[in-house]
């Protein structure tokens, strides 16, 4: 028994050494159903969130069974939310050194979905919604989302033709590595955005693109510039750094 206590105490100390800066204590998250888990990940270590622990700046609601929410550390949330309604869903967000502000990650009223976001994701505000059974939203590493970005893999309601056939089937969304989504840009079901692309402000992406390093813009979006390479550094910081050279 003493050996077991020593092991448990060691795990407790390791947990708070690795992720303590991102954890607070307070009112339990709204979790209803069976076998739901919130798991905190730091390198090779995984820790299950205990009842009164909370990830700072992140509200989590789960209603259903066999759902998993995985949050990588370090992280930096501000007024963001994860909502899971349904069964057998996976939400995974890898570690990031950037802020995720006022962003809603919704998995509503469906089952068996994957919602995966890679490392070093940042968001100013927005809503990313997975609304259909057996579906995926996959976002790569080092993606930067501006204010009011909207992503959906479903129209939310059914549209049929005169023969009664559904003509707006749900479809997955895939966003590659190092993609910048501009202010109020929208990405709808079935869209594919390759690596190193930029989506212009107020654009509507509704199709599968194949070229990397391009700018997409318009309604609907199309390729408007090729052979580009964007960086996170803002214009002011870039000019200041140039002055130092």
PDB file of C-alpha atoms in Angstrom:
ATOM      1  CA  UNK A   1       0.000   0.000   0.000  1.00  0.00           C
ATOM      2  CA  UNK A   2       2.814   2.433   0.873  1.00  0.00           C
ATOM      3  CA  UNK A   3       4.466   1.708  -2.479  1.00  0.00           C
ATOM      4  CA  UNK A   4       1.194   2.443  -4.288  1.00  0.00           C
ATOM      5  CA  UNK A   5       0.814   5.731  -2.398  1.00  0.00           C
ATOM      6  CA  UNK A   6       4.356   6.691  -3.334  1.00  0.00           C
ATOM      7  CA  UNK A   7       3.647   5.971  -7.021  1.00  0.00           C
ATOM      8  CA  UNK A   8       0.391   7.955  -6.975  1.00  0.00           C
ATOM      9  CA  UNK A   9       2.056  10.872  -5.210  1.00  0.00           C
ATOM     10  CA  UNK A  10       4.855  10.816  -7.783  1.00  0.00           C
ATOM     11  CA  UNK A  11       2.331  10.948 -10.647  1.00  0.00           C
ATOM     12  CA  UNK A  12       0.488  13.818  -8.932  1.00  0.00           C
ATOM     13  CA  UNK A  13       3.709  15.817  -8.597  1.00  0.00           C
ATOM     14  CA  UNK A  14       4.725  15.109 -12.189  1.00  0.00           C
ATOM     15  CA  UNK A  15       1.294  16.193 -13.435  1.00  0.00           C
ATOM     16  CA  UNK A  16       1.407  19.578 -11.735  1.00  0.00           C
ATOM     17  CA  UNK A  17       5.024  20.183 -12.633  1.00  0.00           C
ATOM     18  CA  UNK A  18       4.224  19.670 -16.322  1.00  0.00           C
ATOM     19  CA  UNK A  19       0.771  21.241 -16.704  1.00  0.00           C
ATOM     20  CA  UNK A  20       0.018  23.057 -13.444  1.00  0.00           C
ATOM     21  CA  UNK A  21       0.215  26.522 -15.035  1.00  0.00           C
ATOM     22  CA  UNK A  22      -2.706  25.668 -17.334  1.00  0.00           C
ATOM     23  CA  UNK A  23      -4.978  24.155 -14.669  1.00  0.00           C
ATOM     24  CA  UNK A  24      -7.322  25.822 -12.217  1.00  0.00           C
ATOM     25  CA  UNK A  25      -9.716  24.503  -9.571  1.00  0.00           C
ATOM     26  CA  UNK A  26     -13.414  25.304  -9.578  1.00  0.00           C
ATOM     27  CA  UNK A  27     -16.919  24.203 -10.442  1.00  0.00           C
ATOM     28  CA  UNK A  28     -16.906  20.850 -12.315  1.00  0.00           C
ATOM     29  CA  UNK A  29     -17.446  20.836 -16.041  1.00  0.00           C
ATOM     30  CA  UNK A  30     -20.943  19.876 -17.258  1.00  0.00           C
ATOM     31  CA  UNK A  31     -20.327  16.195 -18.075  1.00  0.00           C
ATOM     32  CA  UNK A  32     -23.319  13.848 -18.410  1.00  0.00           C
ATOM     33  CA  UNK A  33     -23.315  10.232 -19.604  1.00  0.00           C
ATOM     34  CA  UNK A  34     -21.075   7.202 -19.247  1.00  0.00           C
ATOM     35  CA  UNK A  35     -17.364   6.715 -19.837  1.00  0.00           C
ATOM     36  CA  UNK A  36     -16.595  10.280 -20.939  1.00  0.00           C
ATOM     37  CA  UNK A  37     -12.996  11.406 -20.499  1.00  0.00           C
ATOM     38  CA  UNK A  38     -11.078  14.671 -20.548  1.00  0.00           C
ATOM     39  CA  UNK A  39      -7.400  13.869 -20.999  1.00  0.00           C
ATOM     40  CA  UNK A  40      -4.502  16.280 -20.705  1.00  0.00           C
ATOM     41  CA  UNK A  41      -1.452  15.428 -22.807  1.00  0.00           C
ATOM     42  CA  UNK A  42       2.137  16.556 -22.265  1.00  0.00           C
ATOM     43  CA  UNK A  43       4.683  14.826 -24.519  1.00  0.00           C
ATOM     44  CA  UNK A  44       4.448  11.115 -23.641  1.00  0.00           C
ATOM     45  CA  UNK A  45       2.377  11.661 -20.490  1.00  0.00           C
ATOM     46  CA  UNK A  46      -1.423  11.596 -20.333  1.00  0.00           C
ATOM     47  CA  UNK A  47      -3.413  12.710 -17.286  1.00  0.00           C
ATOM     48  CA  UNK A  48      -7.147  12.378 -16.784  1.00  0.00           C
ATOM     49  CA  UNK A  49      -8.743  15.600 -15.583  1.00  0.00           C
ATOM     50  CA  UNK A  50     -10.171  15.180 -12.105  1.00  0.00           C
ATOM     51  CA  UNK A  51     -13.633  16.393 -11.079  1.00  0.00           C
ATOM     52  CA  UNK A  52     -12.765  19.888  -9.842  1.00  0.00           C
ATOM     53  CA  UNK A  53      -9.940  20.638 -12.267  1.00  0.00           C
ATOM     54  CA  UNK A  54     -10.463  22.974 -15.215  1.00  0.00           C
ATOM     55  CA  UNK A  55      -8.334  24.009 -18.170  1.00  0.00           C
ATOM     56  CA  UNK A  56      -7.835  27.760 -17.819  1.00  0.00           C
ATOM     57  CA  UNK A  57      -9.874  29.779 -20.305  1.00  0.00           C
ATOM     58  CA  UNK A  58     -11.720  26.719 -21.676  1.00  0.00           C
ATOM     59  CA  UNK A  59     -15.274  25.582 -20.915  1.00  0.00           C
ATOM     60  CA  UNK A  60     -16.116  21.945 -21.736  1.00  0.00           C
ATOM     61  CA  UNK A  61     -19.601  20.403 -21.981  1.00  0.00           C
ATOM     62  CA  UNK A  62     -20.160  16.723 -22.779  1.00  0.00           C
ATOM     63  CA  UNK A  63     -23.555  15.014 -23.007  1.00  0.00           C
ATOM     64  CA  UNK A  64     -23.455  11.423 -24.230  1.00  0.00           C
ATOM     65  CA  UNK A  65     -21.288   8.349 -23.734  1.00  0.00           C
ATOM     66  CA  UNK A  66     -17.797   7.145 -24.656  1.00  0.00           C
ATOM     67  CA  UNK A  67     -16.558  10.580 -25.691  1.00  0.00           C
ATOM     68  CA  UNK A  68     -12.930  11.678 -25.392  1.00  0.00           C
ATOM     69  CA  UNK A  69     -11.604  15.236 -25.250  1.00  0.00           C
ATOM     70  CA  UNK A  70      -7.798  15.458 -25.460  1.00  0.00           C
ATOM     71  CA  UNK A  71      -6.016  18.753 -24.829  1.00  0.00           C
ATOM     72  CA  UNK A  72      -2.293  19.115 -25.442  1.00  0.00           C
ATOM     73  CA  UNK A  73      -0.079  21.163 -23.151  1.00  0.00           C
ATOM     74  CA  UNK A  74       1.149  23.828 -23.090  1.00  0.00           C
ATOM     75  CA  UNK A  75      -1.969  25.691 -24.217  1.00  0.00           C
ATOM     76  CA  UNK A  76      -3.395  29.200 -23.888  1.00  0.00           C
ATOM     77  CA  UNK A  77      -7.184  29.551 -24.044  1.00  0.00           C
ATOM     78  CA  UNK A  78      -9.322  32.637 -23.519  1.00  0.00           C
ATOM     79  CA  UNK A  79     -13.133  32.358 -23.318  1.00  0.00           C
ATOM     80  CA  UNK A  80     -13.233  29.301 -25.595  1.00  0.00           C
ATOM     81  CA  UNK A  81     -15.613  26.316 -25.533  1.00  0.00           C
ATOM     82  CA  UNK A  82     -15.740  22.639 -26.464  1.00  0.00           C
ATOM     83  CA  UNK A  83     -19.273  21.225 -26.835  1.00  0.00           C
ATOM     84  CA  UNK A  84     -19.815  17.489 -27.434  1.00  0.00           C
ATOM     85  CA  UNK A  85     -23.356  16.125 -27.802  1.00  0.00           C
ATOM     86  CA  UNK A  86     -23.548  12.478 -28.852  1.00  0.00           C
ATOM     87  CA  UNK A  87     -21.642   9.216 -28.442  1.00  0.00           C
ATOM     88  CA  UNK A  88     -18.220   7.838 -29.414  1.00  0.00           C
ATOM     89  CA  UNK A  89     -16.734  11.161 -30.448  1.00  0.00           C
ATOM     90  CA  UNK A  90     -13.077  12.259 -30.329  1.00  0.00           C
ATOM     91  CA  UNK A  91     -11.945  15.865 -29.970  1.00  0.00           C
ATOM     92  CA  UNK A  92      -8.171  16.323 -29.961  1.00  0.00           C
ATOM     93  CA  UNK A  93      -6.246  19.591 -29.895  1.00  0.00           C
ATOM     94  CA  UNK A  94      -2.453  19.390 -29.736  1.00  0.00           C
ATOM     95  CA  UNK A  95      -0.163  21.682 -27.772  1.00  0.00           C
ATOM     96  CA  UNK A  96       0.261  25.277 -28.888  1.00  0.00           C
ATOM     97  CA  UNK A  97       2.384  28.276 -27.982  1.00  0.00           C
ATOM     98  CA  UNK A  98      -0.242  30.656 -29.371  1.00  0.00           C
ATOM     99  CA  UNK A  99      -3.558  31.940 -28.016  1.00  0.00           C
ATOM    100  CA  UNK A 100      -6.948  30.427 -28.787  1.00  0.00           C
ATOM    101  CA  UNK A 101      -9.468  33.177 -28.076  1.00  0.00           C
ATOM    102  CA  UNK A 102     -13.283  33.189 -28.093  1.00  0.00           C
ATOM    103  CA  UNK A 103     -13.504  30.070 -30.256  1.00  0.00           C
ATOM    104  CA  UNK A 104     -16.293  27.466 -30.135  1.00  0.00           C
ATOM    105  CA  UNK A 105     -15.547  23.858 -31.076  1.00  0.00           C
ATOM    106  CA  UNK A 106     -18.919  22.173 -31.595  1.00  0.00           C
ATOM    107  CA  UNK A 107     -19.698  18.478 -32.020  1.00  0.00           C
ATOM    108  CA  UNK A 108     -23.490  18.535 -31.861  1.00  0.00           C
ATOM    109  CA  UNK A 109     -26.175  15.848 -31.947  1.00  0.00           C
ATOM    110  CA  UNK A 110     -24.222  13.213 -33.875  1.00  0.00           C
ATOM    111  CA  UNK A 111     -22.014  10.206 -33.191  1.00  0.00           C
ATOM    112  CA  UNK A 112     -18.619   8.711 -34.059  1.00  0.00           C
ATOM    113  CA  UNK A 113     -16.903  11.903 -35.222  1.00  0.00           C
ATOM    114  CA  UNK A 114     -13.241  12.935 -35.263  1.00  0.00           C
ATOM    115  CA  UNK A 115     -12.265  16.558 -34.697  1.00  0.00           C
ATOM    116  CA  UNK A 116      -8.471  16.863 -34.734  1.00  0.00           C
ATOM    117  CA  UNK A 117      -6.337  20.005 -34.633  1.00  0.00           C
ATOM    118  CA  UNK A 118      -2.552  19.900 -34.919  1.00  0.00           C
ATOM    119  CA  UNK A 119       0.188  21.704 -33.016  1.00  0.00           C
ATOM    120  CA  UNK A 120       0.592  25.485 -32.712  1.00  0.00           C
ATOM    121  CA  UNK A 121      -2.973  26.386 -33.657  1.00  0.00           C
ATOM    122  CA  UNK A 122      -4.164  29.936 -33.009  1.00  0.00           C
ATOM    123  CA  UNK A 123      -7.560  31.588 -33.298  1.00  0.00           C
ATOM    124  CA  UNK A 124      -8.844  35.109 -32.645  1.00  0.00           C
ATOM    125  CA  UNK A 125     -12.512  34.036 -32.612  1.00  0.00           C
ATOM    126  CA  UNK A 126     -14.879  31.789 -34.493  1.00  0.00           C
ATOM    127  CA  UNK A 127     -16.989  28.651 -34.636  1.00  0.00           C
ATOM    128  CA  UNK A 128     -15.909  25.234 -35.936  1.00  0.00           C
ATOM    129  CA  UNK A 129     -18.757  22.717 -36.084  1.00  0.00           C
ATOM    130  CA  UNK A 130     -18.954  18.999 -36.811  1.00  0.00           C
ATOM    131  CA  UNK A 131     -22.630  18.157 -37.211  1.00  0.00           C
ATOM    132  CA  UNK A 132     -22.843  14.773 -38.957  1.00  0.00           C
ATOM    133  CA  UNK A 133     -22.330  11.116 -38.021  1.00  0.00           C
ATOM    134  CA  UNK A 134     -19.054   9.344 -38.856  1.00  0.00           C
ATOM    135  CA  UNK A 135     -17.461  12.558 -40.067  1.00  0.00           C
ATOM    136  CA  UNK A 136     -14.126  14.356 -39.717  1.00  0.00           C
ATOM    137  CA  UNK A 137     -12.755  17.830 -39.403  1.00  0.00           C
ATOM    138  CA  UNK A 138      -8.958  17.690 -39.594  1.00  0.00           C
ATOM    139  CA  UNK A 139      -6.809  20.825 -39.205  1.00  0.00           C
ATOM    140  CA  UNK A 140      -3.027  20.577 -39.593  1.00  0.00           C
ATOM    141  CA  UNK A 141      -0.104  22.107 -37.711  1.00  0.00           C
ATOM    142  CA  UNK A 142       0.660  25.825 -37.367  1.00  0.00           C
ATOM    143  CA  UNK A 143      -2.685  27.115 -38.622  1.00  0.00           C
ATOM    144  CA  UNK A 144      -3.737  30.701 -37.879  1.00  0.00           C
ATOM    145  CA  UNK A 145      -7.403  31.723 -37.845  1.00  0.00           C
ATOM    146  CA  UNK A 146      -8.417  35.393 -37.775  1.00  0.00           C
ATOM    147  CA  UNK A 147     -11.621  36.804 -36.251  1.00  0.00           C
ATOM    148  CA  UNK A 148     -15.056  35.288 -36.960  1.00  0.00           C
ATOM    149  CA  UNK A 149     -13.907  32.240 -38.927  1.00  0.00           C
ATOM    150  CA  UNK A 150     -16.705  29.718 -39.589  1.00  0.00           C
ATOM    151  CA  UNK A 151     -16.153  26.043 -40.467  1.00  0.00           C
ATOM    152  CA  UNK A 152     -18.953  23.468 -40.906  1.00  0.00           C
ATOM    153  CA  UNK A 153     -19.084  19.949 -42.362  1.00  0.00           C
ATOM    154  CA  UNK A 154     -22.871  19.998 -42.727  1.00  0.00           C
ATOM    155  CA  UNK A 155     -25.572  22.378 -43.925  1.00  0.00           C
ATOM    156  CA  UNK A 156     -27.490  21.527 -40.764  1.00  0.00           C
ATOM    157  CA  UNK A 157     -30.751  20.812 -42.604  1.00  0.00           C
ATOM    158  CA  UNK A 158     -31.784  18.479 -45.423  1.00  0.00           C
ATOM    159  CA  UNK A 159     -32.467  19.607 -49.007  1.00  0.00           C
ATOM    160  CA  UNK A 160     -34.167  17.178 -51.420  1.00  0.00           C
ATOM    161  CA  UNK A 161     -34.870  17.295 -55.131  1.00  0.00           C
ATOM    162  CA  UNK A 162     -38.255  16.589 -56.723  1.00  0.00           C
ATOM    163  CA  UNK A 163     -37.560  12.821 -56.580  1.00  0.00           C
ATOM    164  CA  UNK A 164     -37.035  12.953 -52.827  1.00  0.00           C
ATOM    165  CA  UNK A 165     -33.263  12.416 -53.042  1.00  0.00           C
ATOM    166  CA  UNK A 166     -30.997  14.288 -50.629  1.00  0.00           C
ATOM    167  CA  UNK A 167     -28.802  16.662 -52.617  1.00  0.00           C
ATOM    168  CA  UNK A 168     -26.785  18.265 -49.816  1.00  0.00           C
ATOM    169  CA  UNK A 169     -25.029  15.301 -48.191  1.00  0.00           C
ATOM    170  CA  UNK A 170     -22.581  16.016 -45.376  1.00  0.00           C
ATOM    171  CA  UNK A 171     -18.858  15.801 -46.111  1.00  0.00           C
ATOM    172  CA  UNK A 172     -15.532  16.062 -44.285  1.00  0.00           C
ATOM    173  CA  UNK A 173     -13.330  19.146 -44.063  1.00  0.00           C
ATOM    174  CA  UNK A 174      -9.543  18.963 -44.360  1.00  0.00           C
ATOM    175  CA  UNK A 175      -7.215  21.896 -43.773  1.00  0.00           C
ATOM    176  CA  UNK A 176      -3.479  21.361 -44.251  1.00  0.00           C
ATOM    177  CA  UNK A 177      -0.442  22.626 -42.373  1.00  0.00           C
ATOM    178  CA  UNK A 178       0.417  26.332 -42.074  1.00  0.00           C
ATOM    179  CA  UNK A 179      -2.900  27.674 -43.374  1.00  0.00           C
ATOM    180  CA  UNK A 180      -4.069  31.227 -42.619  1.00  0.00           C
ATOM    181  CA  UNK A 181      -7.837  31.850 -42.677  1.00  0.00           C
ATOM    182  CA  UNK A 182      -8.653  35.553 -42.955  1.00  0.00           C
ATOM    183  CA  UNK A 183     -11.292  37.595 -41.146  1.00  0.00           C
ATOM    184  CA  UNK A 184     -14.857  36.274 -41.573  1.00  0.00           C
ATOM    185  CA  UNK A 185     -13.800  33.527 -43.950  1.00  0.00           C
ATOM    186  CA  UNK A 186     -16.082  30.482 -44.204  1.00  0.00           C
ATOM    187  CA  UNK A 187     -15.149  26.875 -44.994  1.00  0.00           C
ATOM    188  CA  UNK A 188     -18.041  24.537 -45.787  1.00  0.00           C
ATOM    189  CA  UNK A 189     -18.533  20.770 -46.085  1.00  0.00           C
ATOM    190  CA  UNK A 190     -16.349  18.869 -48.523  1.00  0.00           C
ATOM    191  CA  UNK A 191     -13.649  21.514 -48.605  1.00  0.00           C
ATOM    192  CA  UNK A 192      -9.933  20.735 -48.821  1.00  0.00           C
ATOM    193  CA  UNK A 193      -7.338  23.464 -48.296  1.00  0.00           C
ATOM    194  CA  UNK A 194      -3.736  22.295 -48.923  1.00  0.00           C
ATOM    195  CA  UNK A 195      -0.579  23.270 -47.005  1.00  0.00           C
ATOM    196  CA  UNK A 196       0.773  26.821 -46.881  1.00  0.00           C
ATOM    197  CA  UNK A 197      -2.345  28.527 -48.240  1.00  0.00           C
ATOM    198  CA  UNK A 198      -4.031  31.820 -47.363  1.00  0.00           C
ATOM    199  CA  UNK A 199      -7.803  32.350 -47.497  1.00  0.00           C
ATOM    200  CA  UNK A 200      -8.786  35.990 -47.988  1.00  0.00           C
ATOM    201  CA  UNK A 201     -11.135  37.941 -45.749  1.00  0.00           C
ATOM    202  CA  UNK A 202     -14.862  37.217 -46.221  1.00  0.00           C
ATOM    203  CA  UNK A 203     -14.142  34.392 -48.677  1.00  0.00           C
ATOM    204  CA  UNK A 204     -16.314  31.270 -49.012  1.00  0.00           C
ATOM    205  CA  UNK A 205     -14.457  27.983 -49.551  1.00  0.00           C
ATOM    206  CA  UNK A 206     -16.766  25.272 -50.918  1.00  0.00           C
ATOM    207  CA  UNK A 207     -14.527  22.910 -52.879  1.00  0.00           C
ATOM    208  CA  UNK A 208     -11.409  20.760 -52.972  1.00  0.00           C
ATOM    209  CA  UNK A 209      -8.196  22.581 -53.884  1.00  0.00           C
ATOM    210  CA  UNK A 210      -4.948  20.820 -54.781  1.00  0.00           C
ATOM    211  CA  UNK A 211      -2.277  23.525 -55.139  1.00  0.00           C
ATOM    212  CA  UNK A 212      -0.118  24.458 -52.150  1.00  0.00           C
ATOM    213  CA  UNK A 213       1.226  27.963 -51.491  1.00  0.00           C
ATOM    214  CA  UNK A 214      -1.707  29.796 -53.053  1.00  0.00           C
ATOM    215  CA  UNK A 215      -4.122  32.511 -51.992  1.00  0.00           C
ATOM    216  CA  UNK A 216      -7.818  31.698 -52.197  1.00  0.00           C
ATOM    217  CA  UNK A 217     -10.371  34.486 -52.367  1.00  0.00           C
ATOM    218  CA  UNK A 218     -13.907  35.342 -53.391  1.00  0.00           C
ATOM    219  CA  UNK A 219     -17.405  33.867 -53.176  1.00  0.00           C
ATOM    220  CA  UNK A 220     -17.012  31.076 -53.996  1.00  0.00           C
ATOM    221  CA  UNK A 221     -13.258  31.063 -53.442  1.00  0.00           C
ATOM    222  CA  UNK A 222     -10.838  30.473 -56.291  1.00  0.00           C
ATOM    223  CA  UNK A 223      -7.065  30.705 -56.665  1.00  0.00           C
ATOM    224  CA  UNK A 224      -6.119  34.388 -56.954  1.00  0.00           C
ATOM    225  CA  UNK A 225      -2.343  34.211 -56.387  1.00  0.00           C
ATOM    226  CA  UNK A 226       0.327  31.519 -56.597  1.00  0.00           C
ATOM    227  CA  UNK A 227       3.808  30.875 -55.198  1.00  0.00           C
ATOM    228  CA  UNK A 228       3.301  32.696 -51.893  1.00  0.00           C
ATOM    229  CA  UNK A 229       4.858  32.085 -48.472  1.00  0.00           C
ATOM    230  CA  UNK A 230       3.270  33.699 -45.418  1.00  0.00           C
ATOM    231  CA  UNK A 231       4.688  34.215 -41.923  1.00  0.00           C
ATOM    232  CA  UNK A 232       2.992  34.849 -38.570  1.00  0.00           C
ATOM    233  CA  UNK A 233       4.974  37.954 -37.740  1.00  0.00           C
ATOM    234  CA  UNK A 234       2.812  41.069 -38.144  1.00  0.00           C
ATOM    235  CA  UNK A 235       3.829  43.945 -40.430  1.00  0.00           C
ATOM    236  CA  UNK A 236       4.949  46.232 -37.598  1.00  0.00           C
ATOM    237  CA  UNK A 237       7.221  43.601 -36.042  1.00  0.00           C
ATOM    238  CA  UNK A 238       8.571  42.678 -39.466  1.00  0.00           C
ATOM    239  CA  UNK A 239       9.558  46.275 -40.211  1.00  0.00           C
ATOM    240  CA  UNK A 240      11.169  46.704 -36.781  1.00  0.00           C
ATOM    241  CA  UNK A 241      13.227  43.562 -37.299  1.00  0.00           C
ATOM    242  CA  UNK A 242      14.349  44.820 -40.696  1.00  0.00           C
ATOM    243  CA  UNK A 243      15.592  48.029 -39.067  1.00  0.00           C
ATOM    244  CA  UNK A 244      17.813  46.016 -36.712  1.00  0.00           C
ATOM    245  CA  UNK A 245      19.563  44.221 -39.559  1.00  0.00           C
TER     246      UNK A 245
END
